[in-house]
Amino acid sequence: MCLAVPGKVLSVLGDDPIARSGRVDFSGIVKEVNLAFVPEAKVGDYVLVHVGLAIATIDEEEAQHTLDALRQIEALDQELQ
Amino acid sequence: MKFIDEYRDAQAAGRLAQALARVATREWTLMEVCGGQTHSIVRFGLDELLPEGVTLVHGPGCPVCVTPVEFIDKALAIAARPEVVFCSFGDMLRVPGSAKDLFTVKAEGGDVRVLYSPLDVLALARRHPDKQVVFFGVGFETTAPATAMAVHQARREGLKNLSLLISHVLVPPALRAMLSSPLNKVQGFLAAGHVCTVMGFEEYEPIAREYRVPIVVTGFEPVDILQGVLMCVTQLEQGRHEVENQYARSVRRAGNQPAQELMRQVFRVVHRAWRGIGTIPESGLGLCEAYAEFDAERRFDVQGVTAQESPECRSGEVLTGVLKPFDCPAFGVTCSPDRPLGAPMVSSEGACAAYYRYRRRPAAAEA
Amino acid sequence: MDWNANCPVPLGRHERVLMAHGGGGRLMQQLIAAVFRPAFDNPLLETRHDGAALRLPQGGRLAFTTDSYVVRPLFFPGGDIGSLAVNGTVNDLAMCGARPLWLSCGFILEEGFEIAALQRVVESMRRAADAAGVVLVTGDTKVVERGKGDGLYVNTAGIGALEHERVIGPGSVRPGDRILVSGDLGRHGIAILAARESLGFETEIQSDCAPLAAPVLALLEAGVDVRCLRDLTRGGLGAALNEIARDSGHDVRVEEAAVPVREDVAGACEILGLDPLYVANEGRLVAFVAPEHGGRALEVLRRHEATAGAVEIGVVQESREGQVTLATRFGSLRLLDLPSGEQLPRIC
């Protein structure tokens, strides 16, 4: 039910904000997705899609921070061993 | 798969498990709220990676599981009508009502269809002007914006043959209800990452303060969940009780404003009965007066349906983390995915279904 | 709980056929056990394999099998109901270790079905039969009224020659046997879904529908001790492994990290909430071979186009539970269960 998947915006159609949609690529599967809730999303951005609508733009910087935090844990592990 | 594979990395997961083992000096009981997180935990065996003292109990974050029996029965009554095309998410089809489920209604001749998105009902309604198209709108705050969008677009198009049976539920009131219960053992929460993508996490701050529990907004992949657990246990060890955001790549404190705006336009907060738990005040969403014409409950006059729960089903206790599926006497005996007594055995996010599918009995986890 | 007086397996509350009964999962097994087996029970049916291995009164062995095809849509990327009908039956014969020789074909046509479409199907069957080295020797045609037949249903039955005395089936599986899969999973199921408008997604993925007799016969010729073969259709790898584990009485252990899935198939499964382990295939097989022949078997399979992606994914274990466990990449263990009903309706 809370299944939401990240995909890359390939193209955006429509000026009408409510009906604004885009073709989104999920690792080789392309689906049309409603982009009304992510007015800031542009081609090349990654969005999080739930039941056919994008509910967020993925913040690549934050994603990197999460992975960096993991690397710090690895470094700490190595120190302690 | 970008933004998925990195968070399924086995090495990173191993490191997080080791870090957890160092940090945890006492026993702690945490709850993951969302059924999608439960599913991920059981599917990837993440609870096996946790240190001895850290226990995860599964929460009521499975909207299919908590949809009241009366609603299922109403849905069944509507779906059986010859003029109706009844549309639903796949999960709802096998959830048992008092006497049958939507799959059976389909087998008996009802026009029941599975949809991927609520927006798909619009095209369906346009294609079948002579039919009444009804959508079963179930889900937490993650899904409510999609339902709101479907209703909003239906209004704009002036569709007369579309209505929705709405049973959306809200997470924060459920957390408060659980925390207020004397049976509660949960000391920290992994909040539902996709619910918070929509709603943000501001509304969890008063809960963390009042009940003195750490709440970590957490994603769904193995690395997300383990990192969320690490952050939560670290807070507990340090005596803190704050809201933290593990899932920062998708969640912002204020959430998704356009989505919340549309929800405010279309819905109003209502009291909602949670299957197996009881009525929690102001814990659900229903259509507001301005959109009442799209309310299937009114259009089909199924308001007087009363329902019977299986007396054997203890889903309420499972949903609030008081009972593990294995400890239910019906588990695997009179209750299984093929003959479910209650919703948690049916939904792909239900705790009982996850245990049945991936564990069967504790012995399966032994090498 | 309803109990059938003839059979101890409860049918549950189902008094009518559900779509899930055709899904290749638990419900279908229940239907077979509760309705068909009590009526038709005999030792040959008991072997519960894809085809029956039969001995002629005057000597010599044949394999015999049948399958019906109700796939929707009729034409999809990488195949159609015709090529499916030929390859599916050819493969069931191959899974007995037989050389497929002759097919029969029955058509049930709905009034109003386009003859041009029928022509396309039949031509596709001819091409598939030629590629697989089989001949269509007998057939039948029926027509039903408009509204009673959904276009076209096809049934094929096949006969093959068993040129050896081996018993290839679940009964021959032994602890220690290596488990191989012939290529990446899930292409057929996803290709079918993509061709269905209602789900609205584009992809380059094509069905993996292909004949598998040549690589199987090559395995036998190379002296590989093949214990059991199964082609993966509805219910995918998960269903096939569970059936073999149950019917052999041994446990199966699979390494999650070893199971091959293409990235785009994985992506489709993510958005649809499907598990690639249960998604249908049409040109993939799982092989159980003696432990000392694992390497040789992979070499042979990799020389054939249809099985070029063959890899080892697991091993048969000692216990007598008949369960399938998956060792996750995180080092934990979990069950790989038989799917309950249908993941994807009408994919073959």
Coordinates of N, CA and C in Angstrom, one line a residue, chain B residues 34 39 122 128 144 178 226 266 329 347 356:
Chain B
C34 N 4.7 1.1 9.5 CA 4.1 0.8 8.2 C 4.3 -0.7 7.8
H39 N 6.9 -5.8 5.9 CA 7.2 -6.7 4.7 C 8.6 -6.8 4.4
L122 N -11.1 7.4 -14.0 CA -11.7 8.5 -14.8 C -12.0 8.0 -16.2
H128 N -17.7 4.0 -19.9 CA -18.9 3.2 -19.6 C -20.0 4.2 -19.0
A144 N -4.0 9.0 0.1 CA -5.1 10.0 0.1 C -5.0 11.1 -1.0
M178 N -2.3 4.0 20.7 CA -1.4 2.9 21.1 C -0.6 3.3 22.3
L226 N 17.6 -0.5 8.9 CA 18.6 -0.7 9.9 C 19.2 0.6 10.4
V266 N -10.6 18.5 -0.5 CA -11.5 17.4 -0.8 C -12.0 16.6 0.4
P329 N -3.3 -18.7 18.2 CA -3.7 -20.1 18.0 C -4.2 -20.5 16.6
S347 N -3.4 -9.2 3.3 CA -2.7 -8.1 2.7 C -1.3 -8.4 2.6
Y356 N 3.6 -15.9 7.6 CA 3.2 -17.2 7.0 C 4.0 -17.4 5.7

